[in-house]
Amino acid sequence: MLDWLIHVIIDAAVLLIAAKMLPKVELKGWKTAIVVALLIGVLSFFLSWILTVVLNIATLGIFYFLGLGFITRIVAYAIIIELADKLSTGFKTHGFMPSLWLAIIIAIVGSLVDWIIL
């Protein structure tokens, strides 16, 4: 439970920093970042496996069999970020590419946090 809370706080910080770096990402402030990070976490918990399976089927499993399954997971996470954009106020990504960059950045930082904590 504590690991999940740490991830939410770090994801919120990453969202804030990325919103300042990426011109097509808008985020109102810290409180909105926490809400969006929670929303992304909940959506990810319920939808990421479904989206990953659908993407693996759509690509005929090519990425999975080539050992590049992380690509489908990143795209699924970008779709989840797009859903969070639609469900929240104060957070906006203009296009799919900013969501994809956010997904990549959050995945890299999340992996580093997991490596440090574990």
mmCIF file with all atom_site columns, C-alpha atoms in Angstrom:
data_model
loop_
_atom_site.group_PDB
_atom_site.id
_atom_site.type_symbol
_atom_site.label_atom_id
_atom_site.label_alt_id
_atom_site.label_comp_id
_atom_site.label_asym_id
_atom_site.label_entity_id
_atom_site.label_seq_id
_atom_site.pdbx_PDB_ins_code
_atom_site.Cartn_x
_atom_site.Cartn_y
_atom_site.Cartn_z
_atom_site.occupancy
_atom_site.B_iso_or_equiv
_atom_site.pdbx_formal_charge
_atom_site.auth_seq_id
_atom_site.auth_comp_id
_atom_site.auth_asym_id
_atom_site.auth_atom_id
_atom_site.pdbx_PDB_model_num
ATOM 1   C CA . MET A 1 1   ? 0.000   0.000   0.000   1.00 0.00 ? 1   MET A CA 1
ATOM 2   C CA . LEU A 1 2   ? 2.848   2.380   0.836   1.00 0.00 ? 2   LEU A CA 1
ATOM 3   C CA . ASP A 1 3   ? 4.550   1.575   -2.491  1.00 0.00 ? 3   ASP A CA 1
ATOM 4   C CA . TRP A 1 4   ? 1.367   2.530   -4.346  1.00 0.00 ? 4   TRP A CA 1
ATOM 5   C CA . LEU A 1 5   ? 1.119   5.819   -2.443  1.00 0.00 ? 5   LEU A CA 1
ATOM 6   C CA . ILE A 1 6   ? 4.759   6.605   -3.235  1.00 0.00 ? 6   ILE A CA 1
ATOM 7   C CA . HIS A 1 7   ? 4.081   5.899   -6.920  1.00 0.00 ? 7   HIS A CA 1
ATOM 8   C CA . VAL A 1 8   ? 1.048   8.221   -6.927  1.00 0.00 ? 8   VAL A CA 1
ATOM 9   C CA . ILE A 1 9   ? 3.038   11.069  -5.393  1.00 0.00 ? 9   ILE A CA 1
ATOM 10  C CA . ILE A 1 10  ? 5.982   10.535  -7.740  1.00 0.00 ? 10  ILE A CA 1
ATOM 11  C CA . ASP A 1 11  ? 3.655   10.232  -10.748 1.00 0.00 ? 11  ASP A CA 1
ATOM 12  C CA . ALA A 1 12  ? 2.021   13.518  -9.739  1.00 0.00 ? 12  ALA A CA 1
ATOM 13  C CA . ALA A 1 13  ? 5.434   15.182  -9.540  1.00 0.00 ? 13  ALA A CA 1
ATOM 14  C CA . VAL A 1 14  ? 6.388   13.720  -12.932 1.00 0.00 ? 14  VAL A CA 1
ATOM 15  C CA . LEU A 1 15  ? 3.122   15.033  -14.402 1.00 0.00 ? 15  LEU A CA 1
ATOM 16  C CA . LEU A 1 16  ? 3.863   18.512  -13.050 1.00 0.00 ? 16  LEU A CA 1
ATOM 17  C CA . ILE A 1 17  ? 7.412   18.543  -14.389 1.00 0.00 ? 17  ILE A CA 1
ATOM 18  C CA . ALA A 1 18  ? 6.373   17.079  -17.754 1.00 0.00 ? 18  ALA A CA 1
ATOM 19  C CA . ALA A 1 19  ? 3.571   19.645  -18.082 1.00 0.00 ? 19  ALA A CA 1
ATOM 20  C CA . LYS A 1 20  ? 6.180   22.380  -17.765 1.00 0.00 ? 20  LYS A CA 1
ATOM 21  C CA . MET A 1 21  ? 8.501   20.706  -20.297 1.00 0.00 ? 21  MET A CA 1
ATOM 22  C CA . LEU A 1 22  ? 5.952   19.585  -22.896 1.00 0.00 ? 22  LEU A CA 1
ATOM 23  C CA . PRO A 1 23  ? 4.147   22.479  -24.584 1.00 0.00 ? 23  PRO A CA 1
ATOM 24  C CA . LYS A 1 24  ? 1.064   20.402  -25.432 1.00 0.00 ? 24  LYS A CA 1
ATOM 25  C CA . VAL A 1 25  ? 0.359   19.275  -21.869 1.00 0.00 ? 25  VAL A CA 1
ATOM 26  C CA . GLU A 1 26  ? -1.608  21.478  -19.492 1.00 0.00 ? 26  GLU A CA 1
ATOM 27  C CA . LEU A 1 27  ? -1.912  20.857  -15.767 1.00 0.00 ? 27  LEU A CA 1
ATOM 28  C CA . LYS A 1 28  ? -3.357  23.369  -13.308 1.00 0.00 ? 28  LYS A CA 1
ATOM 29  C CA . GLY A 1 29  ? -1.394  22.522  -10.183 1.00 0.00 ? 29  GLY A CA 1
ATOM 30  C CA . TRP A 1 30  ? -0.303  20.076  -7.514  1.00 0.00 ? 30  TRP A CA 1
ATOM 31  C CA . LYS A 1 31  ? -3.835  19.145  -6.389  1.00 0.00 ? 31  LYS A CA 1
ATOM 32  C CA . THR A 1 32  ? -4.891  18.398  -9.961  1.00 0.00 ? 32  THR A CA 1
ATOM 33  C CA . ALA A 1 33  ? -1.702  16.382  -10.476 1.00 0.00 ? 33  ALA A CA 1
ATOM 34  C CA . ILE A 1 34  ? -2.528  14.183  -7.464  1.00 0.00 ? 34  ILE A CA 1
ATOM 35  C CA . VAL A 1 35  ? -6.101  13.645  -8.711  1.00 0.00 ? 35  VAL A CA 1
ATOM 36  C CA . VAL A 1 36  ? -4.876  12.809  -12.225 1.00 0.00 ? 36  VAL A CA 1
ATOM 37  C CA . ALA A 1 37  ? -2.191  10.451  -10.858 1.00 0.00 ? 37  ALA A CA 1
ATOM 38  C CA . LEU A 1 38  ? -4.868  8.666   -8.780  1.00 0.00 ? 38  LEU A CA 1
ATOM 39  C CA . LEU A 1 39  ? -7.162  8.516   -11.798 1.00 0.00 ? 39  LEU A CA 1
ATOM 40  C CA . ILE A 1 40  ? -4.391  7.101   -13.990 1.00 0.00 ? 40  ILE A CA 1
ATOM 41  C CA . GLY A 1 41  ? -3.577  4.538   -11.286 1.00 0.00 ? 41  GLY A CA 1
ATOM 42  C CA . VAL A 1 42  ? -7.187  3.371   -10.979 1.00 0.00 ? 42  VAL A CA 1
ATOM 43  C CA . LEU A 1 43  ? -7.741  3.276   -14.751 1.00 0.00 ? 43  LEU A CA 1
ATOM 44  C CA . SER A 1 44  ? -4.456  1.429   -15.176 1.00 0.00 ? 44  SER A CA 1
ATOM 45  C CA . PHE A 1 45  ? -5.470  -1.139  -12.564 1.00 0.00 ? 45  PHE A CA 1
ATOM 46  C CA . PHE A 1 46  ? -8.770  -1.870  -14.318 1.00 0.00 ? 46  PHE A CA 1
ATOM 47  C CA . LEU A 1 47  ? -7.938  -1.352  -18.001 1.00 0.00 ? 47  LEU A CA 1
ATOM 48  C CA . SER A 1 48  ? -4.232  -1.805  -18.750 1.00 0.00 ? 48  SER A CA 1
ATOM 49  C CA . TRP A 1 49  ? -4.353  -5.579  -19.060 1.00 0.00 ? 49  TRP A CA 1
ATOM 50  C CA . ILE A 1 50  ? -7.392  -5.416  -21.389 1.00 0.00 ? 50  ILE A CA 1
ATOM 51  C CA . LEU A 1 51  ? -5.768  -2.776  -23.586 1.00 0.00 ? 51  LEU A CA 1
ATOM 52  C CA . THR A 1 52  ? -2.492  -4.707  -23.665 1.00 0.00 ? 52  THR A CA 1
ATOM 53  C CA . VAL A 1 53  ? -4.256  -7.903  -24.753 1.00 0.00 ? 53  VAL A CA 1
ATOM 54  C CA . VAL A 1 54  ? -6.219  -6.044  -27.450 1.00 0.00 ? 54  VAL A CA 1
ATOM 55  C CA . LEU A 1 55  ? -3.056  -4.371  -28.741 1.00 0.00 ? 55  LEU A CA 1
ATOM 56  C CA . ASN A 1 56  ? -1.185  -7.692  -28.748 1.00 0.00 ? 56  ASN A CA 1
ATOM 57  C CA . ILE A 1 57  ? -3.996  -9.273  -30.768 1.00 0.00 ? 57  ILE A CA 1
ATOM 58  C CA . ALA A 1 58  ? -4.157  -6.280  -33.136 1.00 0.00 ? 58  ALA A CA 1
ATOM 59  C CA . THR A 1 59  ? -0.421  -6.518  -33.813 1.00 0.00 ? 59  THR A CA 1
ATOM 60  C CA . LEU A 1 60  ? -0.629  -10.320 -34.061 1.00 0.00 ? 60  LEU A CA 1
ATOM 61  C CA . GLY A 1 61  ? 1.684   -10.530 -31.058 1.00 0.00 ? 61  GLY A CA 1
ATOM 62  C CA . ILE A 1 62  ? 4.681   -9.389  -33.094 1.00 0.00 ? 62  ILE A CA 1
ATOM 63  C CA . PHE A 1 63  ? 5.991   -7.045  -30.389 1.00 0.00 ? 63  PHE A CA 1
ATOM 64  C CA . TYR A 1 64  ? 5.371   -9.654  -27.689 1.00 0.00 ? 64  TYR A CA 1
ATOM 65  C CA . PHE A 1 65  ? 7.219   -12.421 -29.524 1.00 0.00 ? 65  PHE A CA 1
ATOM 66  C CA . LEU A 1 66  ? 10.117  -10.118 -30.397 1.00 0.00 ? 66  LEU A CA 1
ATOM 67  C CA . GLY A 1 67  ? 10.578  -9.268  -26.734 1.00 0.00 ? 67  GLY A CA 1
ATOM 68  C CA . LEU A 1 68  ? 9.225   -5.769  -27.267 1.00 0.00 ? 68  LEU A CA 1
ATOM 69  C CA . GLY A 1 69  ? 6.038   -6.195  -25.248 1.00 0.00 ? 69  GLY A CA 1
ATOM 70  C CA . PHE A 1 70  ? 6.824   -2.996  -23.381 1.00 0.00 ? 70  PHE A CA 1
ATOM 71  C CA . ILE A 1 71  ? 5.804   -1.068  -26.517 1.00 0.00 ? 71  ILE A CA 1
ATOM 72  C CA . THR A 1 72  ? 2.219   -2.311  -26.309 1.00 0.00 ? 72  THR A CA 1
ATOM 73  C CA . ARG A 1 73  ? 2.171   -1.571  -22.574 1.00 0.00 ? 73  ARG A CA 1
ATOM 74  C CA . ILE A 1 74  ? 3.383   2.001   -23.212 1.00 0.00 ? 74  ILE A CA 1
ATOM 75  C CA . VAL A 1 75  ? 0.724   2.538   -25.883 1.00 0.00 ? 75  VAL A CA 1
ATOM 76  C CA . ALA A 1 76  ? -1.928  1.113   -23.529 1.00 0.00 ? 76  ALA A CA 1
ATOM 77  C CA . TYR A 1 77  ? -0.721  3.499   -20.821 1.00 0.00 ? 77  TYR A CA 1
ATOM 78  C CA . ALA A 1 78  ? -0.903  6.414   -23.274 1.00 0.00 ? 78  ALA A CA 1
ATOM 79  C CA . ILE A 1 79  ? -4.520  5.476   -24.016 1.00 0.00 ? 79  ILE A CA 1
ATOM 80  C CA . ILE A 1 80  ? -5.181  5.474   -20.263 1.00 0.00 ? 80  ILE A CA 1
ATOM 81  C CA . ILE A 1 81  ? -3.635  8.958   -20.028 1.00 0.00 ? 81  ILE A CA 1
ATOM 82  C CA . GLU A 1 82  ? -5.966  10.060  -22.840 1.00 0.00 ? 82  GLU A CA 1
ATOM 83  C CA . LEU A 1 83  ? -8.917  8.673   -20.860 1.00 0.00 ? 83  LEU A CA 1
ATOM 84  C CA . ALA A 1 84  ? -7.738  10.527  -17.748 1.00 0.00 ? 84  ALA A CA 1
ATOM 85  C CA . ASP A 1 85  ? -7.564  13.681  -19.869 1.00 0.00 ? 85  ASP A CA 1
ATOM 86  C CA . LYS A 1 86  ? -11.213 13.250  -20.872 1.00 0.00 ? 86  LYS A CA 1
ATOM 87  C CA . LEU A 1 87  ? -12.368 12.437  -17.328 1.00 0.00 ? 87  LEU A CA 1
ATOM 88  C CA . SER A 1 88  ? -10.620 15.253  -15.476 1.00 0.00 ? 88  SER A CA 1
ATOM 89  C CA . THR A 1 89  ? -10.699 18.998  -15.469 1.00 0.00 ? 89  THR A CA 1
ATOM 90  C CA . GLY A 1 90  ? -7.469  20.914  -15.193 1.00 0.00 ? 90  GLY A CA 1
ATOM 91  C CA . PHE A 1 91  ? -5.488  18.325  -17.178 1.00 0.00 ? 91  PHE A CA 1
ATOM 92  C CA . LYS A 1 92  ? -5.275  18.428  -20.954 1.00 0.00 ? 92  LYS A CA 1
ATOM 93  C CA . THR A 1 93  ? -3.071  16.764  -23.535 1.00 0.00 ? 93  THR A CA 1
ATOM 94  C CA . HIS A 1 94  ? -3.340  18.136  -27.052 1.00 0.00 ? 94  HIS A CA 1
ATOM 95  C CA . GLY A 1 95  ? -3.024  15.028  -29.209 1.00 0.00 ? 95  GLY A CA 1
ATOM 96  C CA . PHE A 1 96  ? -1.851  11.469  -28.716 1.00 0.00 ? 96  PHE A CA 1
ATOM 97  C CA . MET A 1 97  ? 1.896   12.150  -28.929 1.00 0.00 ? 97  MET A CA 1
ATOM 98  C CA . PRO A 1 98  ? 2.047   14.168  -25.667 1.00 0.00 ? 98  PRO A CA 1
ATOM 99  C CA . SER A 1 99  ? 0.193   11.306  -23.952 1.00 0.00 ? 99  SER A CA 1
ATOM 100 C CA . LEU A 1 100 ? 2.681   8.862   -25.414 1.00 0.00 ? 100 LEU A CA 1
ATOM 101 C CA . TRP A 1 101 ? 5.619   10.950  -24.138 1.00 0.00 ? 101 TRP A CA 1
ATOM 102 C CA . LEU A 1 102 ? 3.975   11.161  -20.704 1.00 0.00 ? 102 LEU A CA 1
ATOM 103 C CA . ALA A 1 103 ? 3.527   7.383   -20.693 1.00 0.00 ? 103 ALA A CA 1
ATOM 104 C CA . ILE A 1 104 ? 7.193   6.872   -21.570 1.00 0.00 ? 104 ILE A CA 1
ATOM 105 C CA . ILE A 1 105 ? 8.410   9.332   -18.937 1.00 0.00 ? 105 ILE A CA 1
ATOM 106 C CA . ILE A 1 106 ? 6.141   7.896   -16.210 1.00 0.00 ? 106 ILE A CA 1
ATOM 107 C CA . ALA A 1 107 ? 7.204   4.334   -17.113 1.00 0.00 ? 107 ALA A CA 1
ATOM 108 C CA . ILE A 1 108 ? 10.907  5.198   -16.925 1.00 0.00 ? 108 ILE A CA 1
ATOM 109 C CA . VAL A 1 109 ? 10.569  7.052   -13.616 1.00 0.00 ? 109 VAL A CA 1
ATOM 110 C CA . GLY A 1 110 ? 8.319   4.289   -12.229 1.00 0.00 ? 110 GLY A CA 1
ATOM 111 C CA . SER A 1 111 ? 10.907  1.666   -13.149 1.00 0.00 ? 111 SER A CA 1
ATOM 112 C CA . LEU A 1 112 ? 13.647  3.685   -11.458 1.00 0.00 ? 112 LEU A CA 1
ATOM 113 C CA . VAL A 1 113 ? 11.526  4.053   -8.318  1.00 0.00 ? 113 VAL A CA 1
ATOM 114 C CA . ASP A 1 114 ? 10.809  0.303   -8.283  1.00 0.00 ? 114 ASP A CA 1
ATOM 115 C CA . TRP A 1 115 ? 14.517  -0.411  -8.705  1.00 0.00 ? 115 TRP A CA 1
ATOM 116 C CA . ILE A 1 116 ? 15.424  1.946   -5.824  1.00 0.00 ? 116 ILE A CA 1
ATOM 117 C CA . ILE A 1 117 ? 12.657  0.778   -3.465  1.00 0.00 ? 117 ILE A CA 1
ATOM 118 C CA . LEU A 1 118 ? 13.017  -2.946  -4.170  1.00 0.00 ? 118 LEU A CA 1
#
